[in-house]
C-alpha positions as MATLAB code, in Angstrom:
seq = 'MTTTPATARERYLQPEYTRLLAAARRSLERTGGSLDGTISVSAPTDAEREALIGLTGTYRPPGTAKITVRLADLDAAIRTATGATLAGLLTQAGGPLRNRPAERAALQNARTQLLTQAESSPLHARHAWYRAWLSGVAADGTLTTLINKGDTSALARAVRVLEHLDARSADTPPLMLPALAETVTGDTKALNHGRGPLPGLVLRALAQAHSVPLPSTAEERRELWDAFDVIVDDLASRVLVLNLPAHGQGLGEWLTGAAAYGTPFHITLHQLVTLPITVSLPIVYACENPAVLRRAAQELGPDSPPLICAEGRPSTAFHRLTRTITDGGGTLHYHGDFDWPGIDMTNQLISRHNARPWTMTAADYRTGIAQDDHIPLRGKPHPTPWDPELADTMKHANRALYEEAVADTLLDNLTASRAET';
ca = [
    -108.329 -105.817 -249.438;
    -106.940 -106.203 -245.953;
    -103.926 -108.526 -245.627;
    -104.406 -110.997 -242.785;
    -101.512 -112.538 -240.836;
    -102.270 -115.851 -242.518;
    -101.995 -114.438 -246.030;
     -98.862 -112.535 -245.022;
     -97.263 -115.739 -243.821;
     -98.168 -117.383 -247.136;
     -96.502 -114.472 -248.951;
     -93.216 -115.063 -247.124;
     -93.373 -118.691 -248.115;
     -93.363 -117.837 -251.836;
     -90.307 -118.697 -254.010;
     -88.922 -115.152 -253.978;
     -88.236 -115.516 -250.247;
     -86.862 -119.061 -250.354;
     -83.143 -118.221 -250.444;
     -83.522 -115.458 -247.900;
     -85.286 -117.736 -245.419;
     -82.777 -120.539 -246.072;
     -79.955 -118.153 -245.194;
     -81.865 -117.053 -242.095;
     -82.342 -120.679 -241.005;
     -78.642 -121.428 -241.426;
     -77.688 -118.373 -239.367;
     -80.144 -118.976 -236.548;
     -79.221 -122.669 -236.294;
     -75.526 -121.850 -236.307;
     -75.817 -119.235 -233.548;
     -78.574 -120.790 -231.447;
     -81.205 -118.253 -232.501;
     -79.240 -114.997 -232.337;
     -80.645 -112.052 -234.351;
     -77.465 -109.985 -234.114;
     -76.073 -110.840 -237.541;
     -76.888 -110.204 -241.177;
     -77.727 -112.456 -244.119;
     -77.345 -111.920 -247.831;
     -78.796 -112.997 -251.127;
     -76.249 -112.964 -253.963;
     -77.186 -112.221 -257.577;
     -80.883 -111.784 -256.710;
     -83.489 -112.331 -259.391;
     -85.897 -109.481 -260.134;
     -88.571 -111.194 -258.060;
     -86.159 -111.590 -255.110;
     -84.935 -108.004 -255.470;
     -88.454 -106.603 -255.456;
     -89.444 -108.770 -252.505;
     -86.430 -107.531 -250.522;
     -87.156 -103.907 -251.457;
     -90.641 -104.388 -250.044;
     -89.236 -106.016 -246.956;
     -86.534 -103.450 -246.153;
     -88.030 -100.334 -247.702;
     -84.724  -99.638 -249.421;
     -84.514  -99.467 -253.221;
     -81.981 -101.665 -255.005;
     -81.541 -101.167 -258.754;
     -81.611 -104.054 -261.221;
     -78.258 -105.828 -261.452;
     -77.474 -105.443 -257.749;
     -74.849 -108.096 -256.959;
     -75.890 -108.784 -253.389;
     -78.578 -107.631 -250.996;
     -77.848 -107.809 -247.271;
     -80.526 -107.810 -244.586;
     -80.157 -107.504 -240.816;
     -81.774 -110.437 -239.087;
     -83.328 -108.169 -236.495;
     -84.960 -106.117 -239.296;
     -86.235 -109.282 -240.983;
     -87.655 -110.513 -237.676;
     -89.349 -107.151 -237.042;
     -90.871 -107.028 -240.527;
     -92.225 -110.559 -240.191;
     -93.632 -109.816 -236.731;
     -95.404 -106.716 -238.038;
     -96.865 -108.485 -241.066;
     -97.725 -111.885 -239.606;
     -97.660 -111.641 -235.830;
     -95.110 -114.484 -235.854;
     -91.380 -114.365 -235.186;
     -88.776 -115.180 -237.810;
     -88.047 -118.401 -235.930;
     -91.768 -119.237 -235.921;
     -92.072 -118.651 -239.658;
     -89.029 -120.798 -240.362;
     -90.436 -123.575 -238.208;
     -93.702 -123.435 -240.129;
     -91.843 -123.484 -243.449;
     -89.274 -126.178 -242.808;
     -89.704 -127.735 -239.395;
     -88.104 -126.985 -236.008;
     -84.848 -125.069 -235.908;
     -81.768 -126.859 -234.670;
     -79.724 -125.294 -231.898;
     -76.266 -126.341 -233.017;
     -74.337 -124.750 -230.117;
     -76.579 -126.608 -227.661;
     -76.177 -129.812 -229.692;
     -72.377 -129.472 -229.650;
     -72.415 -128.833 -225.901;
     -74.667 -131.835 -225.317;
     -72.460 -134.011 -227.532;
     -69.314 -132.903 -225.736;
     -70.933 -133.523 -222.374;
     -71.997 -137.024 -223.443;
     -68.499 -137.763 -224.802;
     -66.913 -136.590 -221.577;
     -69.223 -138.746 -219.466;
     -68.633 -141.883 -221.553;
     -64.853 -141.404 -221.659;
     -64.672 -140.677 -217.942;
     -66.601 -143.851 -217.218;
     -64.364 -145.914 -219.544;
     -61.202 -144.362 -218.088;
     -62.299 -145.387 -214.609;
     -61.806 -149.056 -215.560;
     -58.734 -150.715 -214.009;
     -57.740 -151.659 -217.529;
     -56.920 -148.013 -218.251;
     -54.043 -147.996 -215.762;
     -52.790 -151.509 -216.548;
     -52.776 -151.759 -220.334;
     -51.397 -149.458 -223.019;
     -53.546 -151.266 -225.595;
     -56.699 -150.286 -223.698;
     -55.680 -146.612 -223.652;
     -54.840 -146.754 -227.363;
     -58.188 -148.394 -228.138;
     -60.140 -145.825 -226.150;
     -58.207 -142.957 -227.706;
     -58.914 -144.304 -231.181;
     -62.636 -144.717 -230.491;
     -62.768 -141.122 -229.276;
     -60.735 -139.659 -232.133;
     -62.135 -141.322 -235.257;
     -65.812 -140.483 -234.841;
     -66.885 -143.842 -233.421;
     -67.872 -142.344 -230.070;
     -69.785 -139.518 -231.727;
     -71.618 -142.021 -233.944;
     -72.645 -144.076 -230.892;
     -74.035 -140.969 -229.198;
     -75.865 -139.723 -232.279;
     -77.440 -143.167 -232.793;
     -78.457 -143.474 -229.142;
     -76.076 -146.420 -228.495;
     -74.428 -144.793 -225.494;
     -74.445 -148.040 -223.487;
     -72.357 -149.940 -226.073;
     -69.026 -148.554 -224.886;
     -69.703 -149.394 -221.243;
     -70.739 -152.929 -222.174;
     -67.606 -153.325 -224.286;
     -65.512 -152.292 -221.294;
     -67.245 -154.866 -219.118;
     -66.512 -157.596 -221.685;
     -62.841 -156.608 -221.768;
     -62.657 -156.529 -217.973;
     -64.190 -160.002 -217.806;
     -61.650 -161.398 -220.282;
     -58.746 -159.690 -218.534;
     -59.763 -161.219 -215.201;
     -59.570 -164.763 -216.557;
     -56.433 -166.714 -215.661;
     -54.435 -168.924 -218.017;
     -55.840 -172.006 -216.278;
     -59.459 -170.977 -216.794;
     -61.285 -173.250 -219.259;
     -62.209 -171.748 -222.647;
     -65.456 -169.820 -222.731;
     -68.092 -170.135 -225.444;
     -68.999 -166.800 -227.024;
     -72.721 -167.038 -226.154;
     -71.825 -167.760 -222.525;
     -69.545 -164.717 -222.397;
     -72.267 -162.538 -223.934;
     -74.892 -163.762 -221.464;
     -72.579 -163.359 -218.462;
     -71.747 -159.741 -219.284;
     -74.850 -158.442 -221.061;
     -77.648 -160.936 -220.291;
     -78.091 -161.609 -224.017;
     -76.475 -164.722 -225.518;
     -76.390 -163.128 -228.993;
     -75.051 -159.722 -227.987;
     -71.508 -160.471 -229.231;
     -72.556 -162.084 -232.527;
     -71.117 -160.403 -235.607;
     -73.469 -157.751 -236.980;
     -75.408 -157.460 -233.725;
     -75.028 -153.697 -233.225;
     -71.804 -151.859 -232.382;
     -70.778 -153.978 -229.380;
     -69.020 -156.884 -231.175;
     -67.048 -154.468 -233.329;
     -65.936 -152.411 -230.342;
     -64.744 -155.502 -228.465;
     -62.925 -157.025 -231.447;
     -61.266 -153.686 -232.147;
     -59.909 -153.690 -228.594;
     -58.788 -157.333 -228.811;
     -57.008 -156.625 -232.099;
     -55.273 -153.684 -230.429;
     -54.287 -155.903 -227.503;
     -52.953 -158.586 -229.842;
     -51.218 -156.123 -232.236;
     -53.067 -157.490 -235.270;
     -55.280 -155.805 -237.887;
     -58.984 -155.603 -237.252;
     -60.490 -158.887 -238.566;
     -62.569 -158.606 -241.718;
     -63.659 -162.217 -242.301;
     -65.479 -164.781 -240.187;
     -62.319 -166.882 -239.952;
     -60.243 -163.923 -238.757;
     -62.885 -163.016 -236.176;
     -62.934 -166.598 -234.921;
     -59.141 -166.685 -234.680;
     -59.041 -163.433 -232.727;
     -61.662 -164.664 -230.234;
     -59.691 -167.933 -230.006;
     -56.558 -165.986 -229.067;
     -58.385 -164.916 -225.904;
     -59.816 -168.393 -225.183;
     -63.275 -167.431 -226.362;
     -64.805 -170.023 -228.657;
     -67.108 -168.971 -231.446;
     -67.373 -172.559 -232.669;
     -65.833 -175.434 -230.665;
     -65.913 -177.614 -233.770;
     -63.975 -175.088 -235.853;
     -61.220 -174.662 -233.250;
     -58.860 -177.567 -233.878;
     -55.279 -178.799 -233.820;
     -53.555 -181.200 -236.190;
     -51.439 -183.973 -234.600;
     -49.188 -186.832 -235.673;
     -48.161 -189.764 -233.485;
     -49.550 -188.475 -230.215;
     -50.679 -191.520 -228.198;
     -52.850 -190.566 -225.260;
     -54.862 -192.064 -222.427;
     -58.614 -191.636 -222.225;
     -61.772 -193.178 -223.575;
     -62.757 -192.148 -227.058;
     -60.271 -189.489 -228.101;
     -57.343 -191.116 -226.295;
     -58.068 -194.417 -228.015;
     -58.372 -192.753 -231.421;
     -55.074 -190.900 -231.024;
     -53.252 -194.023 -229.934;
     -54.671 -195.950 -232.871;
     -53.737 -193.213 -235.349;
     -50.186 -193.083 -233.937;
     -49.738 -196.810 -234.590;
     -50.245 -196.122 -238.290;
     -48.504 -192.735 -238.494;
     -51.787 -191.135 -239.538;
     -52.392 -187.394 -239.051;
     -55.417 -186.655 -236.868;
     -57.432 -183.466 -236.360;
     -58.575 -182.846 -232.782;
     -61.408 -180.371 -232.209;
     -61.842 -178.328 -229.068;
     -65.177 -180.034 -228.598;
     -63.406 -183.397 -228.388;
     -60.802 -182.094 -225.934;
     -63.553 -180.756 -223.664;
     -65.982 -183.669 -223.865;
     -63.453 -186.526 -224.119;
     -60.571 -185.453 -221.845;
     -57.203 -187.102 -222.322;
     -53.840 -187.332 -220.585;
     -50.534 -187.337 -222.448;
     -47.344 -188.821 -220.986;
     -44.599 -187.853 -223.413;
     -41.347 -186.100 -222.449;
     -41.056 -184.102 -225.696;
     -43.658 -183.100 -228.261;
     -42.567 -181.156 -231.330;
     -44.767 -178.420 -232.775;
     -44.754 -176.607 -236.101;
     -46.726 -173.776 -237.632;
     -47.259 -175.021 -241.188;
     -49.179 -178.263 -241.928;
     -46.846 -178.928 -244.881;
     -44.166 -179.913 -242.336;
     -46.448 -182.390 -240.575;
     -47.642 -183.776 -243.899;
     -44.079 -184.540 -244.949;
     -43.333 -186.095 -241.573;
     -46.339 -188.389 -242.033;
     -45.356 -189.280 -245.595;
     -41.638 -189.789 -245.062;
     -41.382 -190.950 -241.442;
     -44.846 -192.363 -240.762;
     -45.096 -194.145 -237.382;
     -41.392 -193.443 -236.816;
     -41.896 -189.677 -236.555;
     -41.614 -188.266 -233.029;
     -44.884 -186.782 -231.678;
     -45.688 -183.654 -233.680;
     -48.537 -181.153 -233.431;
     -49.314 -178.315 -235.826;
     -50.856 -174.905 -235.124;
     -51.873 -174.395 -238.779;
     -51.057 -170.715 -238.496;
     -51.917 -168.815 -235.358;
     -52.438 -171.275 -232.477;
     -56.092 -171.931 -231.746;
     -57.692 -172.507 -228.383;
     -57.643 -176.245 -229.184;
     -53.875 -176.000 -229.718;
     -53.401 -174.227 -226.379;
     -55.633 -176.666 -224.530;
     -53.787 -179.672 -225.951;
     -50.436 -178.069 -225.105;
     -51.562 -177.560 -221.516;
     -52.480 -181.246 -221.422;
     -48.992 -182.123 -222.647;
     -47.204 -179.899 -220.137;
     -49.508 -181.017 -217.300;
     -48.318 -184.527 -218.070;
     -44.682 -183.517 -217.662;
     -43.934 -182.934 -221.331;
     -42.129 -180.067 -223.037;
     -43.175 -178.419 -226.280;
     -40.395 -177.838 -228.829;
     -41.748 -175.257 -231.257;
     -40.681 -174.098 -234.697;
     -42.412 -171.301 -236.596;
     -41.809 -168.946 -239.493;
     -38.774 -166.708 -239.380;
     -40.842 -163.532 -239.796;
     -41.984 -161.071 -237.168;
     -45.456 -162.609 -236.638;
     -43.769 -166.015 -236.342;
     -41.294 -164.669 -233.780;
     -44.164 -163.072 -231.869;
     -46.024 -166.401 -231.731;
     -42.865 -168.151 -230.542;
     -42.501 -165.609 -227.735;
     -46.136 -166.131 -226.751;
     -45.755 -169.906 -226.614;
     -42.613 -169.548 -224.506;
     -44.433 -167.251 -222.118;
     -47.660 -169.237 -222.022;
     -46.403 -172.839 -222.106;
     -42.668 -172.592 -221.368;
     -42.059 -173.890 -224.900;
     -38.524 -174.308 -226.230;
     -37.636 -172.939 -229.667;
     -36.735 -175.744 -232.048;
     -34.075 -175.062 -234.714;
     -34.774 -171.337 -234.415;
     -31.315 -169.888 -233.886;
     -29.486 -167.197 -235.834;
     -27.386 -169.964 -237.417;
     -30.543 -171.802 -238.525;
     -31.863 -168.581 -240.059;
     -28.640 -167.789 -241.900;
     -28.470 -171.299 -243.315;
     -32.054 -171.081 -244.521;
     -31.849 -167.703 -246.263;
     -28.643 -168.723 -248.029;
     -30.526 -171.420 -249.922;
     -33.224 -169.401 -251.672;
     -34.683 -165.947 -252.327;
     -37.217 -164.696 -249.802;
     -39.604 -161.816 -249.447;
     -38.791 -158.797 -247.246;
     -39.773 -158.830 -243.595;
     -42.928 -156.935 -242.702;
     -44.444 -155.774 -239.448;
     -43.078 -154.809 -236.081;
     -39.792 -156.464 -235.033;
     -39.879 -158.641 -231.927;
     -37.018 -159.712 -229.627;
     -35.679 -163.273 -229.570;
     -34.567 -163.713 -225.949;
     -33.648 -167.384 -226.483;
     -31.050 -166.188 -229.048;
     -30.696 -162.369 -229.145;
     -28.472 -162.646 -232.194;
     -31.420 -163.974 -234.210;
     -33.458 -160.754 -234.071;
     -30.402 -158.677 -235.012;
     -29.594 -161.031 -237.887;
     -33.186 -160.877 -239.184;
     -33.199 -157.057 -239.035;
     -29.946 -156.907 -240.957;
     -30.962 -159.448 -243.605;
     -34.558 -158.171 -243.827;
     -35.773 -161.446 -245.315;
     -38.576 -163.713 -244.202;
     -37.900 -167.449 -244.056;
     -41.049 -169.539 -244.017;
     -41.243 -172.932 -242.411;
     -41.902 -174.980 -245.526;
     -38.585 -173.712 -246.939;
     -36.681 -175.439 -244.109;
     -38.803 -178.583 -243.994;
     -35.815 -180.748 -244.993;
     -33.864 -179.550 -241.972;
     -36.823 -180.115 -239.656;
     -37.348 -183.657 -240.952;
     -33.646 -184.416 -240.505;
     -33.944 -183.136 -236.943;
     -37.005 -185.300 -236.283;
     -35.231 -188.339 -237.698;
     -32.188 -187.747 -235.536;
     -34.399 -187.187 -232.496;
     -36.167 -190.480 -233.110;
     -32.851 -192.321 -233.443;
     -31.717 -190.995 -230.068;
     -34.759 -192.378 -228.210;
];
């Protein structure tokens, strides 16, 4: 019976040729289709050995450890028997062959184009954090993943978001996240968490710029956006105050009423935007931990000097209220934790609002750590230009001193301040 090309092709697709053809596919895909090399089948079964004897015309005895075949010979044998090339047979058996060298070249070309475009941003020359972010995205596989998934526009859109935020001045009103997304991308939901790679790319850059870990919770994401005056939720962004009388309908009246009773009051960013106030106070004290404000309310009540609380990292509501205070001629006296994040926040408030550190000298630190045991300092050290000795003392002692541990000292200071007015 005459063997037709079709039946010959079916023969090569039988199990005894499976490993041989798999090795051939790997070789052709790795080299971009080259037939110059050889392939092998190790520990061949009797059926594989006999099939390869028939293919090559060379006898191999039972027990042969490995049979090697030149790809060119395999291609020629298949052409003779089936009229198809080796590549054609492999395509029929398992789908199109990949050209890995061409894929690598295309990937590298796409990477180069995207990085060149991102490096052309003015941010690249101005900010070390931007260069570090871009280098990280290129090095850890993120860029390759974007290309392989067809999301090549995500990096360019992330750069445009960062450029837009960088161009905003300190006096620019806070921006709602949907408004930012629409301005830059045309889609109000483009920066929502889980909406493709764009939000993650931007937050990764903002975390790099702020020297904080990448946020992993909704609260951490909101706080990071807040740090750049972008509001995810203007009801969630808030600041806690005590005895802060103000002028203005609604919010101003509420604050003045609360101050008369020494009652703590939470102000949301929504209230600050929709019910604007003016504050005419020469000094407003500020703390980081609400435990300090709570004690001031309990122990001093209406007699406590005006006090606002960041409740951790200052929110956009905190910054907006502080600008209102300074615009009215007031000065913020700030106390935070004696740890490196607390020192960093103090520096930021000095730079942003011309705040004055409040009981945050090296002497205050030494007095505090002498009273109790404290955990070791963590994180990157920061300078203390208002008292250079403080940073050196903290490095030497290597102990964190949290605000609630010095609450007695702060309350004594508030009491004394009140008596002087």
